[in-house]
């Protein structure tokens, strides 16, 4: 199950990712981000960032294995 989070932009992208991905224990989430945050995440982290509409993005860290995939 994917947990959905909505955090203020001022929290900082690194802190946001650390909190939302349980410090590496979770590898996929749906997050509401600004377009600038999504672009920075895609550029600075080994993650796939898929837009879902209305500033929601599916974030999957590369190398993640999902049972049944």
mmCIF file of N, CA, C and O in Angstrom:
data_model
loop_
_atom_site.group_PDB
_atom_site.id
_atom_site.type_symbol
_atom_site.label_atom_id
_atom_site.label_comp_id
_atom_site.label_asym_id
_atom_site.label_seq_id
_atom_site.Cartn_x
_atom_site.Cartn_y
_atom_site.Cartn_z
ATOM 1 N N UNK A 1 0.847 -1.167 0.000
ATOM 2 C CA UNK A 1 0.000 0.000 0.000
ATOM 3 C C UNK A 1 0.894 1.232 0.000
ATOM 4 O O UNK A 1 1.887 1.289 0.690
ATOM 5 N N UNK A 2 0.523 2.216 -0.788
ATOM 6 C CA UNK A 2 1.264 3.455 -0.871
ATOM 7 C C UNK A 2 0.620 4.499 0.016
ATOM 8 O O UNK A 2 -0.558 4.775 -0.102
ATOM 9 N N UNK A 3 1.400 5.055 0.922
ATOM 10 C CA UNK A 3 0.906 6.094 1.820
ATOM 11 C C UNK A 3 1.072 7.448 1.137
ATOM 12 O O UNK A 3 2.093 7.710 0.528
ATOM 13 N N UNK A 4 0.083 8.295 1.224
ATOM 14 C CA UNK A 4 0.118 9.599 0.575
ATOM 15 C C UNK A 4 0.436 10.664 1.620
ATOM 16 O O UNK A 4 -0.170 10.699 2.678
ATOM 17 N N UNK A 5 1.390 11.515 1.286
ATOM 18 C CA UNK A 5 1.807 12.584 2.183
ATOM 19 C C UNK A 5 1.683 13.928 1.492
ATOM 20 O O UNK A 5 1.896 14.049 0.311
ATOM 21 N N UNK A 6 1.381 14.944 2.230
ATOM 22 C CA UNK A 6 1.345 16.316 1.743
ATOM 23 C C UNK A 6 2.119 17.156 2.748
ATOM 24 O O UNK A 6 1.672 17.346 3.858
ATOM 25 N N UNK A 7 3.299 17.639 2.365
ATOM 26 C CA UNK A 7 4.169 18.391 3.273
ATOM 27 C C UNK A 7 4.430 19.779 2.709
ATOM 28 O O UNK A 7 4.494 19.958 1.504
ATOM 29 N N UNK A 8 4.649 20.771 3.565
ATOM 30 C CA UNK A 8 4.961 22.108 3.066
ATOM 31 C C UNK A 8 6.310 22.134 2.357
ATOM 32 O O UNK A 8 7.245 21.426 2.721
ATOM 33 N N UNK A 9 6.380 22.972 1.330
ATOM 34 C CA UNK A 9 7.588 23.070 0.520
ATOM 35 C C UNK A 9 8.794 23.536 1.328
ATOM 36 O O UNK A 9 9.925 23.150 1.049
ATOM 37 N N UNK A 10 8.577 24.319 2.371
ATOM 38 C CA UNK A 10 9.668 24.895 3.151
ATOM 39 C C UNK A 10 10.439 23.867 3.975
ATOM 40 O O UNK A 10 11.509 24.147 4.473
ATOM 41 N N UNK A 11 9.923 22.654 4.117
ATOM 42 C CA UNK A 11 10.572 21.649 4.957
ATOM 43 C C UNK A 11 11.909 21.189 4.396
ATOM 44 O O UNK A 11 12.721 20.640 5.125
ATOM 45 N N UNK A 12 12.155 21.388 3.129
ATOM 46 C CA UNK A 12 13.397 20.940 2.518
ATOM 47 C C UNK A 12 13.221 19.560 1.913
ATOM 48 O O UNK A 12 12.665 18.662 2.548
ATOM 49 N N UNK A 13 13.679 19.408 0.684
ATOM 50 C CA UNK A 13 13.461 18.162 -0.044
ATOM 51 C C UNK A 13 14.145 16.967 0.619
ATOM 52 O O UNK A 13 13.548 15.903 0.740
ATOM 53 N N UNK A 14 15.374 17.113 1.079
ATOM 54 C CA UNK A 14 16.072 15.998 1.722
ATOM 55 C C UNK A 14 15.358 15.507 2.966
ATOM 56 O O UNK A 14 15.194 14.308 3.178
ATOM 57 N N UNK A 15 14.921 16.440 3.781
ATOM 58 C CA UNK A 15 14.190 16.078 5.008
ATOM 59 C C UNK A 15 12.849 15.430 4.664
ATOM 60 O O UNK A 15 12.456 14.443 5.278
ATOM 61 N N UNK A 16 12.168 15.993 3.683
ATOM 62 C CA UNK A 16 10.901 15.442 3.237
ATOM 63 C C UNK A 16 11.058 13.996 2.787
ATOM 64 O O UNK A 16 10.308 13.110 3.208
ATOM 65 N N UNK A 17 12.064 13.727 1.973
ATOM 66 C CA UNK A 17 12.287 12.359 1.494
ATOM 67 C C UNK A 17 12.656 11.422 2.626
ATOM 68 O O UNK A 17 12.191 10.282 2.670
ATOM 69 N N UNK A 18 13.484 11.889 3.547
ATOM 70 C CA UNK A 18 13.865 11.063 4.683
ATOM 71 C C UNK A 18 12.648 10.662 5.506
ATOM 72 O O UNK A 18 12.489 9.503 5.888
ATOM 73 N N UNK A 19 11.777 11.612 5.764
ATOM 74 C CA UNK A 19 10.578 11.333 6.549
ATOM 75 C C UNK A 19 9.600 10.427 5.798
ATOM 76 O O UNK A 19 9.065 9.480 6.359
ATOM 77 N N UNK A 20 9.357 10.745 4.536
ATOM 78 C CA UNK A 20 8.329 10.028 3.772
ATOM 79 C C UNK A 20 8.758 8.626 3.349
ATOM 80 O O UNK A 20 7.910 7.756 3.139
ATOM 81 N N UNK A 21 10.046 8.408 3.222
ATOM 82 C CA UNK A 21 10.524 7.088 2.813
ATOM 83 C C UNK A 21 11.096 6.309 3.990
ATOM 84 O O UNK A 21 11.827 5.345 3.806
ATOM 85 N N UNK A 22 10.760 6.707 5.199
ATOM 86 C CA UNK A 22 11.170 6.004 6.419
ATOM 87 C C UNK A 22 12.659 5.688 6.420
ATOM 88 O O UNK A 22 13.075 4.576 6.716
ATOM 89 N N UNK A 23 13.448 6.681 6.028
ATOM 90 C CA UNK A 23 14.918 6.568 6.016
ATOM 91 C C UNK A 23 15.404 5.359 5.228
ATOM 92 O O UNK A 23 16.322 4.659 5.601
ATOM 93 N N UNK A 24 14.740 5.095 4.104
ATOM 94 C CA UNK A 24 15.176 4.034 3.199
ATOM 95 C C UNK A 24 14.394 2.745 3.296
ATOM 96 O O UNK A 24 14.600 1.845 2.492
ATOM 97 N N UNK A 25 13.501 2.633 4.261
ATOM 98 C CA UNK A 25 12.745 1.393 4.411
ATOM 99 C C UNK A 25 11.629 1.274 3.383
ATOM 100 O O UNK A 25 11.265 0.178 2.999
ATOM 101 N N UNK A 26 11.073 2.396 2.948
ATOM 102 C CA UNK A 26 10.051 2.398 1.898
ATOM 103 C C UNK A 26 10.719 2.847 0.609
ATOM 104 O O UNK A 26 11.548 3.736 0.617
ATOM 105 N N UNK A 27 10.327 2.258 -0.518
ATOM 106 C CA UNK A 27 10.960 2.588 -1.787
ATOM 107 C C UNK A 27 10.013 3.216 -2.795
ATOM 108 O O UNK A 27 10.439 3.654 -3.850
ATOM 109 N N UNK A 28 8.721 3.274 -2.477
ATOM 110 C CA UNK A 28 7.762 3.897 -3.382
ATOM 111 C C UNK A 28 6.724 4.664 -2.573
ATOM 112 O O UNK A 28 6.232 4.177 -1.557
ATOM 113 N N UNK A 29 6.413 5.871 -3.051
ATOM 114 C CA UNK A 29 5.406 6.716 -2.395
ATOM 115 C C UNK A 29 4.737 7.583 -3.438
ATOM 116 O O UNK A 29 5.272 7.822 -4.509
ATOM 117 N N UNK A 30 3.600 8.123 -3.075
ATOM 118 C CA UNK A 30 2.945 9.168 -3.847
ATOM 119 C C UNK A 30 3.041 10.432 -3.017
ATOM 120 O O UNK A 30 2.636 10.444 -1.848
ATOM 121 N N UNK A 31 3.614 11.477 -3.607
ATOM 122 C CA UNK A 31 3.807 12.726 -2.880
ATOM 123 C C UNK A 31 3.259 13.893 -3.680
ATOM 124 O O UNK A 31 3.308 13.883 -4.903
ATOM 125 N N UNK A 32 2.795 14.896 -2.973
ATOM 126 C CA UNK A 32 2.400 16.140 -3.616
ATOM 127 C C UNK A 32 3.587 17.081 -3.514
ATOM 128 O O UNK A 32 4.009 17.448 -2.409
ATOM 129 N N UNK A 33 4.141 17.461 -4.666
ATOM 130 C CA UNK A 33 5.334 18.292 -4.731
ATOM 131 C C UNK A 33 5.099 19.452 -5.679
ATOM 132 O O UNK A 33 4.239 19.376 -6.565
ATOM 133 N N UNK A 34 5.902 20.474 -5.541
ATOM 134 C CA UNK A 34 5.892 21.534 -6.543
ATOM 135 C C UNK A 34 6.653 21.006 -7.760
ATOM 136 O O UNK A 34 7.466 20.076 -7.641
ATOM 137 N N UNK A 35 6.409 21.567 -8.936
ATOM 138 C CA UNK A 35 7.183 21.140 -10.104
ATOM 139 C C UNK A 35 8.695 21.295 -9.898
ATOM 140 O O UNK A 35 9.471 20.454 -10.338
ATOM 141 N N UNK A 36 9.110 22.349 -9.185
ATOM 142 C CA UNK A 36 10.543 22.545 -8.914
ATOM 143 C C UNK A 36 11.091 21.434 -8.021
ATOM 144 O O UNK A 36 12.209 20.950 -8.241
ATOM 145 N N UNK A 37 10.330 21.022 -7.007
ATOM 146 C CA UNK A 37 10.772 19.922 -6.144
ATOM 147 C C UNK A 37 10.868 18.618 -6.928
ATOM 148 O O UNK A 37 11.816 17.860 -6.758
ATOM 149 N N UNK A 38 9.891 18.344 -7.777
ATOM 150 C CA UNK A 38 9.912 17.117 -8.576
ATOM 151 C C UNK A 38 11.120 17.102 -9.511
ATOM 152 O O UNK A 38 11.789 16.077 -9.655
ATOM 153 N N UNK A 39 11.411 18.234 -10.115
ATOM 154 C CA UNK A 39 12.567 18.326 -11.011
ATOM 155 C C UNK A 39 13.871 18.128 -10.238
ATOM 156 O O UNK A 39 14.767 17.407 -10.685
ATOM 157 N N UNK A 40 13.996 18.734 -9.071
ATOM 158 C CA UNK A 40 15.196 18.582 -8.250
ATOM 159 C C UNK A 40 15.353 17.135 -7.786
ATOM 160 O O UNK A 40 16.460 16.592 -7.802
ATOM 161 N N UNK A 41 14.261 16.509 -7.404
ATOM 162 C CA UNK A 41 14.306 15.113 -6.962
ATOM 163 C C UNK A 41 14.817 14.220 -8.096
ATOM 164 O O UNK A 41 15.701 13.392 -7.897
ATOM 165 N N UNK A 42 14.272 14.401 -9.299
ATOM 166 C CA UNK A 42 14.686 13.593 -10.450
ATOM 167 C C UNK A 42 16.156 13.823 -10.807
ATOM 168 O O UNK A 42 16.846 12.887 -11.222
ATOM 169 N N UNK A 43 16.633 15.046 -10.624
ATOM 170 C CA UNK A 43 18.016 15.374 -10.971
ATOM 171 C C UNK A 43 19.023 14.925 -9.916
ATOM 172 O O UNK A 43 20.142 14.531 -10.247
ATOM 173 N N UNK A 44 18.639 14.969 -8.641
ATOM 174 C CA UNK A 44 19.589 14.770 -7.551
ATOM 175 C C UNK A 44 19.542 13.406 -6.875
ATOM 176 O O UNK A 44 20.433 13.083 -6.093
ATOM 177 N N UNK A 45 18.514 12.613 -7.134
ATOM 178 C CA UNK A 45 18.353 11.331 -6.449
ATOM 179 C C UNK A 45 18.154 10.211 -7.457
ATOM 180 O O UNK A 45 17.627 10.437 -8.537
ATOM 181 N N UNK A 46 18.546 8.977 -7.100
ATOM 182 C CA UNK A 46 18.334 7.833 -7.997
ATOM 183 C C UNK A 46 16.886 7.350 -7.919
ATOM 184 O O UNK A 46 16.582 6.302 -7.357
ATOM 185 N N UNK A 47 15.982 8.173 -8.463
ATOM 186 C CA UNK A 47 14.558 7.875 -8.349
ATOM 187 C C UNK A 47 13.856 8.164 -9.661
ATOM 188 O O UNK A 47 14.245 9.063 -10.404
ATOM 189 N N UNK A 48 12.824 7.399 -9.925
ATOM 190 C CA UNK A 48 11.932 7.676 -11.044
ATOM 191 C C UNK A 48 10.800 8.531 -10.501
ATOM 192 O O UNK A 48 10.208 8.213 -9.463
ATOM 193 N N UNK A 49 10.504 9.606 -11.192
ATOM 194 C CA UNK A 49 9.474 10.546 -10.769
ATOM 195 C C UNK A 49 8.412 10.595 -11.864
ATOM 196 O O UNK A 49 8.672 11.053 -12.963
ATOM 197 N N UNK A 50 7.228 10.073 -11.558
ATOM 198 C CA UNK A 50 6.153 9.988 -12.551
ATOM 199 C C UNK A 50 5.021 10.930 -12.153
ATOM 200 O O UNK A 50 4.402 10.758 -11.103
ATOM 201 N N UNK A 51 4.742 11.945 -12.999
ATOM 202 C CA UNK A 51 3.629 12.846 -12.689
ATOM 203 C C UNK A 51 2.294 12.122 -12.767
ATOM 204 O O UNK A 51 2.070 11.290 -13.637
ATOM 205 N N UNK A 52 1.415 12.455 -11.822
ATOM 206 C CA UNK A 52 0.094 11.827 -11.757
ATOM 207 C C UNK A 52 -1.021 12.862 -11.947
ATOM 208 O O UNK A 52 -2.180 12.501 -11.985
ATOM 209 N N UNK A 53 -0.677 14.137 -12.034
ATOM 210 C CA UNK A 53 -1.658 15.199 -12.177
ATOM 211 C C UNK A 53 -1.845 15.970 -10.888
ATOM 212 O O UNK A 53 -1.667 15.433 -9.793
ATOM 213 N N UNK A 54 -2.199 17.242 -11.020
ATOM 214 C CA UNK A 54 -2.460 18.123 -9.889
ATOM 215 C C UNK A 54 -1.325 18.128 -8.857
ATOM 216 O O UNK A 54 -1.563 18.101 -7.649
ATOM 217 N N UNK A 55 -0.097 18.143 -9.329
ATOM 218 C CA UNK A 55 1.122 18.186 -8.500
ATOM 219 C C UNK A 55 1.361 16.933 -7.671
ATOM 220 O O UNK A 55 2.142 16.959 -6.721
ATOM 221 N N UNK A 56 0.710 15.828 -8.000
ATOM 222 C CA UNK A 56 0.988 14.543 -7.352
ATOM 223 C C UNK A 56 1.977 13.775 -8.223
ATOM 224 O O UNK A 56 1.872 13.760 -9.450
ATOM 225 N N UNK A 57 2.947 13.134 -7.565
ATOM 226 C CA UNK A 57 3.984 12.383 -8.267
ATOM 227 C C UNK A 57 4.165 11.028 -7.596
ATOM 228 O O UNK A 57 4.140 10.933 -6.368
ATOM 229 N N UNK A 58 4.371 10.005 -8.408
ATOM 230 C CA UNK A 58 4.744 8.694 -7.876
ATOM 231 C C UNK A 58 6.261 8.633 -7.902
ATOM 232 O O UNK A 58 6.876 8.799 -8.955
ATOM 233 N N UNK A 59 6.858 8.424 -6.756
ATOM 234 C CA UNK A 59 8.312 8.378 -6.605
ATOM 235 C C UNK A 59 8.717 6.938 -6.328
ATOM 236 O O UNK A 59 8.228 6.328 -5.374
ATOM 237 N N UNK A 60 9.616 6.396 -7.143
ATOM 238 C CA UNK A 60 10.140 5.048 -6.924
ATOM 239 C C UNK A 60 11.657 5.119 -7.001
ATOM 240 O O UNK A 60 12.211 5.532 -8.021
ATOM 241 N N UNK A 61 12.308 4.745 -5.925
ATOM 242 C CA UNK A 61 13.759 4.735 -5.948
ATOM 243 C C UNK A 61 14.242 3.558 -6.787
ATOM 244 O O UNK A 61 13.738 2.441 -6.659
ATOM 245 N N UNK A 62 15.183 3.812 -7.661
ATOM 246 C CA UNK A 62 15.707 2.792 -8.575
ATOM 247 C C UNK A 62 16.350 1.659 -7.786
ATOM 248 O O UNK A 62 16.920 1.863 -6.737
ATOM 249 N N UNK A 63 16.209 0.469 -8.332
ATOM 250 C CA UNK A 63 16.741 -0.713 -7.678
ATOM 251 C C UNK A 63 15.733 -1.349 -6.767
ATOM 252 O O UNK A 63 15.985 -2.389 -6.181
ATOM 253 N N UNK A 64 14.564 -0.738 -6.643
ATOM 254 C CA UNK A 64 13.520 -1.262 -5.775
ATOM 255 C C UNK A 64 12.908 -2.509 -6.425
ATOM 256 O O UNK A 64 12.708 -2.557 -7.622
ATOM 257 N N UNK A 65 12.639 -3.502 -5.621
ATOM 258 C CA UNK A 65 11.990 -4.721 -6.107
ATOM 259 C C UNK A 65 10.596 -4.801 -5.491
ATOM 260 O O UNK A 65 10.447 -4.640 -4.285
ATOM 261 N N UNK A 66 9.625 -5.014 -6.325
ATOM 262 C CA UNK A 66 8.260 -5.173 -5.846
ATOM 263 C C UNK A 66 7.815 -6.587 -6.158
ATOM 264 O O UNK A 66 7.907 -7.037 -7.294
ATOM 265 N N UNK A 67 7.322 -7.294 -5.165
ATOM 266 C CA UNK A 67 6.855 -8.656 -5.332
ATOM 267 C C UNK A 67 5.810 -8.702 -6.431
ATOM 268 O O UNK A 67 4.861 -7.936 -6.425
ATOM 269 N N UNK A 68 6.018 -9.580 -7.398
ATOM 270 C CA UNK A 68 5.077 -9.731 -8.498
ATOM 271 C C UNK A 68 5.403 -8.868 -9.694
ATOM 272 O O UNK A 68 4.717 -8.917 -10.696
ATOM 273 N N UNK A 69 6.439 -8.034 -9.609
ATOM 274 C CA UNK A 69 6.791 -7.163 -10.736
ATOM 275 C C UNK A 69 7.738 -7.879 -11.676
ATOM 276 O O UNK A 69 8.610 -8.588 -11.285
#
